[in-house]
Each structure stands twice: as structure tokens, then as C-alpha cells.
Amino acid sequence: MGAGKRSLVATAVGLVCAVTVLGGAGSAFATPAPTPTATPAPTPSVTLPPNKDLEAVHKKLEQLYHDAAVATDAYNAAEEQTERQSAELVELAREIVKGQERLAELKDRAGAAARAQYRSGGLPPTARLWLSDDPQAWLEGVSRIRQGEKATTGLLAEMTRTQQDLELYARDASAQWKKLEASRKVRAAAQKQIKQQIAAAEGLESQLQKEEKERLAELEREAAAKAQTSWLGSGVLDDIDATDGSATAQGKKAVAFATAQTGKPYEWGAEGPGTYDCSGLTSAAWAAAGVTIPRTSQQQWDQLPHVAVKDMRPGDLIVYFDDASHIAMYVGGGKMVHAPRPGRTVTIAGAGSMKILGVVRPGA
């Protein structure tokens, strides 16, 4: 959050307190929406399996990086929520400032009217009128008094409405502040979990010798190739090949952007331009094509239109694993581009190299 936003939020909080004191305690105008609670994850073990079983190490690393991906999705969602709630709070701060200024102006006008009456000897206009012995002045005075009474009534009504608006904004800002604090806690907990999972994975890998690391990398490649071969063997590409050329203009732009990022490092929570996480890459690619999509892989899976795998075309997003914790972009020819995990770079790989949950289509 920038300095200007922080200043406005601080102003909002101060004004919330002031207006609440003036208006009296009241129930919150907006009930805070349920926010996911941050459940601290236990610190993962970094102990090597017996006899340095590389198959077991591979599975352990996959689990650690998977858990880090799940936590990254939670962090990204909380970050997005925090930005939205901050913007709403800033807007409330502006409304409160405008309301306070308007109320001060109305009070000045009311004070001016009171001072004018004092200067006239303290007599109300009606009393002065009845003491007048000029018939024409009396008739003109009746009209002015009626206009004045109407103006006074309107002034008092506007002061009341402004005061009520301020109290409403104060209660709403108070509720929004609570939601913002809850989102910050979720974000902080997710951030801690991401770092723990990544540190555990890196700690596990650091215990391996150079030859063991090379063999582990080979095991990972073999597992991915086996999954891709099995996927292709299902005949799915026969159906997909028929649609590979049907990418929309926006889909082609998204693919061009995503593939141009190959070689850039993975970084959790990143949306470019120098680093990306998996959903940061897909959302940035479609933004480059002029389409705004949700930020996280789980949101993209939940909110974008689903299409059958056999109907997949370039630009569509492939969602992986049962919890939708990873996402990539289909580029055609049975391939996808994705930001895999910490320690890796954006790369093109087999679309079936991981367990596919389903496919979604931005811009549909």
C-alpha cells in the first residue's frame, strides 16, 4: 500500500473514532464477510529417508512443493482481498473527510444565522415584523420570514442527514478495518507456511550429493515423461489436434506472451515482469491479451468457464491436481507453458506430465 493510501486509511481510522464518539456506539453497518482462518502448519521434516531412497526423496519433495503451492494460492487470495479492502477503506476515508467538511460548513451557516439574530437585538424575525408599523414592509416581511423558515428547516435537515451519513460511514469503515486485519493475518500465516515448505525442500535437497541430485532430476524427468506418454496414449491428442488451429486472436496473444516468458524464474506471489508463480503467469498472459481473469489457480478453476480436455485449444488453462493448486496454459501440440515451482524457470512441458483436473477458458 502506498504512502497516500496509508495516510487516507489512517485518516479514516481517526475519523471513525471521532464520529463514533459523536454518534454513540452502534452495531456495524456491514457484517464482515467470512475470512478463511489461518491455520499454522507444522514445520515439515527435512530428514533424508533411510538409505537416501531417491524415490522417497522425490515424493517428499513433490509433497513439500505442492503444499507450498497451496499456501501460495492462499497468500495470493489474501493479498488480492487486502488490496480490495484497502481501496474500499480509502474510499470510505474520502467520504468521511467530505462529510466532515460539509458538516463544518453547515455549522458555520447555522452560526452565522444565530449571530445575525443576536446583532438584531435578539428578537426573532416574527417578533420584529409584528412591531413594524409599515403595512408594505409587513407584507414583504411575511414572505421573507417564510423563506427564511424554509431555509432554516432545510439547513437543520441537511445537518441531520450529514451527521447520519458520517455515523454510517464510521460504522462501515470500522467493519471494513476488521476485515482488512483478518485478511492480513491470513496472508501472514500463508507467507510463513510457504517459507517453511520451501526451506524444508531446499534443506532436503542440500543433503544430497551432486550425483544424487542429478539422479533425482532424472527421476523427475522420467516421471513427467511417463505421465505424458500415458496421456498421449489415451488418444486425447487426436481430438485436440482438430482444435489446435482454432485459437482466438486473444488466445494467440496470451500464448505469445506466456511463451515469451520462458527462462524467467519462479517466485511465489509474483505476477511479472521478471518473475512469476503459476497463476501469476496465466493471469499476466491473459491481461496482455486484454482479458482480466482471477488471480489464483483455484479462483481461475472456480470462476472461469470449463471445457472438456478434448476440446482444448491454445490459450486455454489446464488446472492440475485435485485441489487446483497448479495451473498452466495450453500452447498446442500437446504442450503447455507454466511456472513450475521454486528453483525452476518458466518452461514448456508436456500438457499431460501432471494429473489434470480440468480445463478452463478465459475470454469465453
Coordinates of C-alpha atoms in Angstrom, one line a residue:
M1 CA 0.0 0.0 0.0
G2 CA 1.4 3.4 -1.0
A3 CA 2.1 6.3 1.4
G4 CA -1.0 8.2 0.1
K5 CA -3.3 5.2 0.8
R6 CA -1.8 4.7 4.2
S7 CA -2.4 8.3 5.0
L8 CA -6.0 8.1 4.0
V9 CA -6.5 4.9 5.8
A10 CA -5.0 6.4 9.0
T11 CA -7.3 9.4 8.5
A12 CA -10.3 7.1 8.2
V13 CA -9.4 5.3 11.4
G14 CA -9.1 8.6 13.3
L15 CA -12.3 9.9 11.9
V16 CA -14.0 6.6 12.7
C17 CA -13.1 7.1 16.3
A18 CA -14.2 10.7 16.3
V19 CA -17.5 10.2 14.6
T20 CA -18.3 7.1 16.7
V21 CA -17.8 9.2 19.8
L22 CA -20.2 11.9 18.4
G23 CA -22.8 9.4 17.2
G24 CA -22.6 6.9 20.1
A25 CA -21.9 3.2 19.9
G26 CA -23.8 1.3 17.3
S27 CA -23.9 -2.0 15.5
A28 CA -21.7 -2.4 12.5
F29 CA -23.3 -1.3 9.3
A30 CA -21.8 -4.2 7.3
T31 CA -21.2 -7.6 8.8
P32 CA -17.7 -8.7 7.9
A33 CA -17.7 -11.4 5.2
P34 CA -16.3 -14.7 6.4
T35 CA -12.5 -14.8 6.0
P36 CA -10.5 -18.0 5.9
T37 CA -8.7 -18.6 9.2
A38 CA -5.0 -19.0 9.1
T39 CA -4.1 -22.4 10.5
P40 CA -0.4 -22.6 11.2
A41 CA 1.2 -25.7 9.5
P42 CA 3.7 -27.8 11.5
T43 CA 7.3 -27.3 10.4
P44 CA 8.0 -30.0 7.9
S45 CA 10.8 -32.5 8.4
V46 CA 13.9 -32.3 6.3
T47 CA 15.4 -35.7 7.3
L48 CA 16.5 -37.9 4.4
P49 CA 14.7 -41.2 4.1
P50 CA 16.7 -44.4 5.1
N51 CA 19.5 -45.2 2.7
K52 CA 18.8 -42.0 0.8
D53 CA 16.0 -43.6 -1.2
L54 CA 15.7 -41.2 -4.1
E55 CA 12.2 -42.3 -5.0
A56 CA 11.1 -41.4 -1.4
V57 CA 13.0 -38.1 -1.6
H58 CA 11.2 -37.3 -4.9
K59 CA 7.8 -38.0 -3.4
K60 CA 8.7 -35.9 -0.3
L61 CA 9.9 -33.0 -2.4
E62 CA 6.7 -33.2 -4.5
Q63 CA 4.6 -33.0 -1.4
L64 CA 6.6 -30.1 0.1
Y65 CA 6.4 -28.1 -3.1
H66 CA 2.7 -29.0 -3.5
D67 CA 2.0 -27.7 0.0
A68 CA 4.0 -24.5 -0.8
A69 CA 1.8 -24.1 -3.9
V70 CA -1.4 -24.4 -1.9
A71 CA -0.1 -21.9 0.6
T72 CA 0.9 -19.6 -2.3
D73 CA -2.7 -19.7 -3.6
A74 CA -3.9 -18.7 -0.1
Y75 CA -1.4 -15.9 0.1
N76 CA -2.4 -14.6 -3.4
A77 CA -6.1 -14.7 -2.5
A78 CA -5.4 -12.9 0.8
E79 CA -3.2 -10.3 -0.9
E80 CA -5.9 -9.6 -3.5
Q81 CA -8.5 -9.3 -0.7
T82 CA -6.3 -7.0 1.2
E83 CA -5.8 -4.7 -1.8
R84 CA -9.5 -4.6 -2.4
Q85 CA -10.4 -3.9 1.2
S86 CA -7.7 -1.2 1.5
A87 CA -9.2 0.5 -1.6
E88 CA -12.7 0.4 -0.1
L89 CA -11.3 1.8 3.2
V90 CA -9.6 4.6 1.4
E91 CA -12.8 5.5 -0.4
L92 CA -14.7 5.5 3.0
A93 CA -11.9 7.8 4.3
R94 CA -12.6 10.2 1.5
E95 CA -16.3 10.1 2.1
I96 CA -15.8 10.8 5.8
V97 CA -13.4 13.7 5.1
K98 CA -16.0 15.2 2.7
G99 CA -18.8 14.7 5.2
Q100 CA -16.8 16.4 8.0
E101 CA -16.1 19.3 5.7
R102 CA -19.8 19.6 4.8
L103 CA -20.8 19.4 8.4
A104 CA -18.4 22.1 9.3
E105 CA -19.8 24.3 6.5
L106 CA -23.4 23.8 7.7
K107 CA -22.5 24.6 11.3
D108 CA -20.8 27.8 10.1
R109 CA -24.0 28.8 8.3
A110 CA -26.1 28.0 11.3
G111 CA -23.7 30.0 13.5
A112 CA -23.9 33.0 11.1
A113 CA -27.7 32.9 11.3
A114 CA -27.5 32.9 15.1
R115 CA -25.0 35.8 15.2
A116 CA -27.2 37.8 12.8
Q117 CA -30.2 37.4 15.2
Y118 CA -28.0 38.4 18.1
R119 CA -27.0 41.6 16.3
S120 CA -30.6 42.5 15.7
G121 CA -31.3 42.6 19.4
G122 CA -32.1 39.0 20.0
L123 CA -35.6 39.3 18.7
P124 CA -36.7 36.6 16.2
P125 CA -37.8 37.9 12.8
T126 CA -41.5 37.3 13.5
A127 CA -41.5 39.5 16.6
R128 CA -39.7 42.3 14.8
L129 CA -42.3 42.1 12.0
W130 CA -45.3 42.5 14.3
L131 CA -43.7 45.6 15.8
S132 CA -43.4 47.2 12.4
D133 CA -46.0 50.0 11.5
D134 CA -45.3 49.9 7.8
P135 CA -48.0 47.7 6.0
Q136 CA -45.9 47.3 2.8
A137 CA -42.9 46.2 4.9
W138 CA -45.1 43.9 6.8
L139 CA -46.3 42.1 3.7
E140 CA -42.8 41.8 2.3
G141 CA -41.6 40.6 5.7
V142 CA -44.1 37.8 5.8
S143 CA -42.7 36.4 2.5
R144 CA -39.1 36.7 3.7
I145 CA -39.9 35.0 7.0
R146 CA -41.5 32.1 5.3
Q147 CA -38.5 31.8 3.0
G148 CA -36.1 32.1 6.0
E149 CA -38.0 29.5 8.0
K150 CA -37.9 27.1 5.0
A151 CA -34.2 27.7 4.6
T152 CA -33.6 27.1 8.3
T153 CA -35.6 23.9 8.3
G154 CA -33.7 22.7 5.2
L155 CA -30.4 23.6 6.9
L156 CA -31.2 21.7 10.0
A157 CA -32.4 18.7 7.9
E158 CA -29.2 18.7 5.9
M159 CA -27.1 18.9 9.1
T160 CA -29.0 15.9 10.5
R161 CA -28.6 13.9 7.2
T162 CA -24.9 14.7 7.1
Q163 CA -24.4 13.6 10.7
Q164 CA -26.2 10.4 10.0
D165 CA -24.1 9.7 6.9
L166 CA -20.9 10.2 8.9
E167 CA -22.1 7.8 11.5
L168 CA -22.9 5.3 8.8
Y169 CA -19.5 5.7 7.1
A170 CA -17.9 5.3 10.5
R171 CA -19.6 2.0 11.2
D172 CA -18.8 0.7 7.7
A173 CA -15.2 1.8 8.0
S174 CA -14.9 0.0 11.3
A175 CA -16.3 -3.2 9.9
Q176 CA -14.0 -2.9 6.8
W177 CA -11.0 -2.4 9.0
K178 CA -11.7 -5.6 10.9
K179 CA -12.0 -7.5 7.6
L180 CA -8.7 -5.9 6.4
E181 CA -6.9 -7.0 9.6
A182 CA -8.3 -10.6 9.2
S183 CA -7.0 -10.8 5.7
R184 CA -3.6 -9.5 6.8
K185 CA -3.4 -12.3 9.3
V186 CA -4.3 -14.9 6.7
R187 CA -1.7 -13.5 4.4
A188 CA 1.0 -13.5 7.1
A189 CA 0.2 -17.1 8.0
A190 CA 0.3 -18.3 4.4
Q191 CA 3.6 -16.4 3.9
K192 CA 5.1 -18.2 6.9
Q193 CA 3.9 -21.6 5.6
I194 CA 5.3 -21.0 2.1
K195 CA 8.7 -20.2 3.5
Q196 CA 8.6 -23.2 5.8
Q197 CA 7.8 -25.6 3.0
I198 CA 10.3 -24.2 0.6
A199 CA 13.0 -24.1 3.3
A200 CA 12.3 -27.8 4.1
A201 CA 12.5 -28.8 0.4
E202 CA 15.8 -26.9 -0.1
G203 CA 17.1 -28.4 3.2
L204 CA 16.3 -31.9 2.0
E205 CA 18.0 -31.3 -1.4
S206 CA 21.0 -29.8 0.3
Q207 CA 21.7 -33.1 2.0
L208 CA 22.2 -34.9 -1.4
Q209 CA 25.5 -35.3 -3.2
K210 CA 25.9 -33.9 -6.7
E211 CA 25.4 -37.4 -8.3
E212 CA 22.3 -37.9 -6.2
K213 CA 20.9 -34.6 -7.2
E214 CA 21.5 -35.5 -10.9
R215 CA 19.8 -38.8 -10.4
L216 CA 16.9 -37.1 -8.6
A217 CA 16.4 -34.7 -11.5
E218 CA 16.5 -37.7 -13.9
L219 CA 13.7 -39.4 -11.8
E220 CA 11.6 -36.2 -12.1
R221 CA 12.1 -36.2 -15.9
E222 CA 11.2 -39.9 -16.1
A223 CA 8.1 -39.4 -14.0
A224 CA 6.9 -36.5 -16.2
A225 CA 7.7 -38.3 -19.4
K226 CA 5.8 -41.4 -18.2
A227 CA 2.7 -39.3 -17.4
Q228 CA 2.9 -37.5 -20.7
T229 CA 3.2 -40.8 -22.6
S230 CA 0.3 -42.3 -20.8
W231 CA -1.8 -39.2 -21.5
L232 CA -0.9 -39.2 -25.2
G233 CA -1.6 -42.9 -25.3
S234 CA -5.2 -42.3 -24.4
G235 CA -5.8 -40.8 -27.8
V236 CA -6.7 -37.4 -26.4
L237 CA -4.4 -35.6 -28.7
D238 CA -6.3 -36.9 -31.7
D239 CA -9.3 -34.9 -30.6
I240 CA -7.2 -31.9 -29.5
D241 CA -5.3 -31.7 -32.8
A242 CA -8.5 -30.9 -34.6
T243 CA -9.0 -27.8 -32.5
D244 CA -5.3 -26.6 -32.2
G245 CA -5.8 -24.1 -35.0
S246 CA -9.0 -22.6 -33.6
A247 CA -7.3 -20.3 -31.0
T248 CA -9.0 -16.9 -30.8
A249 CA -7.0 -13.8 -31.5
Q250 CA -6.9 -13.1 -27.8
G251 CA -5.8 -16.7 -27.1
K252 CA -2.9 -16.3 -29.6
K253 CA -1.8 -13.1 -27.8
A254 CA -2.0 -14.8 -24.4
V255 CA 0.1 -17.8 -25.7
A256 CA 2.7 -15.4 -27.3
F257 CA 3.1 -13.6 -24.1
A258 CA 3.3 -16.7 -21.9
T259 CA 5.9 -18.4 -24.1
A260 CA 7.9 -15.2 -24.3
Q261 CA 8.5 -15.5 -20.5
T262 CA 10.3 -18.9 -20.7
G263 CA 13.5 -18.9 -18.8
K264 CA 12.3 -16.4 -16.1
P265 CA 12.5 -17.7 -12.5
Y266 CA 9.5 -18.9 -10.5
E267 CA 8.8 -16.7 -7.4
W268 CA 5.7 -17.3 -5.2
G269 CA 3.3 -14.3 -5.3
A270 CA 4.9 -12.8 -8.4
E271 CA 3.0 -11.6 -11.4
G272 CA 6.0 -10.4 -13.5
P273 CA 7.6 -8.9 -15.3
G274 CA 10.8 -10.6 -14.1
T275 CA 9.4 -13.5 -12.1
Y276 CA 6.1 -15.4 -11.9
D277 CA 4.3 -18.0 -9.9
C278 CA 2.0 -20.4 -11.9
S279 CA -1.2 -18.3 -11.7
G280 CA 0.7 -15.1 -11.9
L281 CA 1.9 -16.2 -15.4
T282 CA -1.5 -17.2 -16.6
S283 CA -3.2 -14.0 -15.3
A284 CA -0.5 -11.8 -16.7
A285 CA -0.6 -13.5 -20.1
W286 CA -4.4 -13.0 -20.4
A287 CA -4.1 -9.5 -19.2
A288 CA -1.6 -8.9 -22.1
A289 CA -4.4 -10.1 -24.3
G290 CA -6.9 -7.6 -22.8
V291 CA -8.8 -10.1 -20.6
T292 CA -8.8 -9.8 -16.8
I293 CA -9.1 -13.2 -15.0
P294 CA -9.0 -14.1 -11.3
R295 CA -5.6 -14.1 -9.6
T296 CA -5.2 -17.6 -8.1
S297 CA -5.3 -21.1 -9.7
Q298 CA -8.2 -22.1 -7.5
Q299 CA -10.1 -19.0 -8.4
Q300 CA -9.4 -19.5 -12.1
W301 CA -10.7 -23.0 -11.8
D302 CA -13.8 -22.0 -9.8
Q303 CA -14.8 -18.9 -11.8
L304 CA -13.8 -19.4 -15.5
P305 CA -15.9 -21.5 -17.9
H306 CA -14.9 -25.2 -18.0
V307 CA -14.3 -27.0 -21.3
A308 CA -13.6 -30.7 -22.0
V309 CA -10.0 -31.7 -22.3
K310 CA -10.7 -33.0 -25.8
D311 CA -11.9 -29.5 -26.8
M312 CA -8.9 -27.7 -25.5
R313 CA -7.3 -25.1 -27.7
P314 CA -4.3 -22.8 -27.4
G315 CA -4.8 -20.2 -24.7
D316 CA -7.0 -22.4 -22.5
L317 CA -5.7 -23.0 -19.0
I318 CA -5.0 -26.5 -17.7
V319 CA -5.7 -27.0 -14.0
Y320 CA -3.7 -29.7 -12.2
F321 CA -4.2 -31.8 -9.0
D322 CA -7.5 -32.4 -7.1
D323 CA -7.1 -29.1 -5.2
A324 CA -6.4 -27.0 -8.3
S325 CA -3.1 -26.0 -6.8
H326 CA -1.3 -25.6 -10.1
I327 CA -2.2 -24.1 -13.5
A328 CA -0.6 -23.8 -16.9
M329 CA -1.5 -22.6 -20.4
Y330 CA -2.0 -24.9 -23.3
V331 CA 0.1 -23.9 -26.3
G332 CA -0.8 -26.6 -28.8
G333 CA 0.7 -29.8 -30.0
G334 CA 0.1 -31.5 -26.6
K335 CA 2.3 -28.9 -24.8
M336 CA 1.8 -26.3 -22.1
V337 CA 3.8 -23.4 -20.7
H338 CA 4.0 -22.9 -16.9
A339 CA 5.9 -21.6 -14.0
P340 CA 6.6 -25.0 -12.2
R341 CA 7.9 -24.3 -8.7
P342 CA 10.6 -22.6 -6.6
G343 CA 14.1 -23.2 -8.1
R344 CA 12.7 -23.6 -11.6
T345 CA 12.0 -21.3 -14.5
V346 CA 9.1 -20.8 -16.8
T347 CA 9.2 -23.6 -19.3
I348 CA 7.3 -25.5 -21.9
A349 CA 6.4 -29.1 -21.0
G350 CA 4.0 -31.9 -21.8
A351 CA 0.5 -31.0 -21.0
G352 CA -0.1 -34.4 -19.5
S353 CA 3.0 -34.5 -17.4
M354 CA 0.9 -34.0 -14.2
K355 CA -2.5 -35.1 -13.1
I356 CA -5.1 -32.9 -15.0
L357 CA -8.1 -31.8 -13.0
G358 CA -9.7 -29.9 -15.9
V359 CA -9.5 -27.1 -18.4
V360 CA -10.9 -23.5 -18.2
R361 CA -11.3 -20.9 -21.0
P362 CA -10.7 -17.2 -20.3
G363 CA -12.5 -14.8 -22.6
A364 CA -15.3 -17.2 -23.4

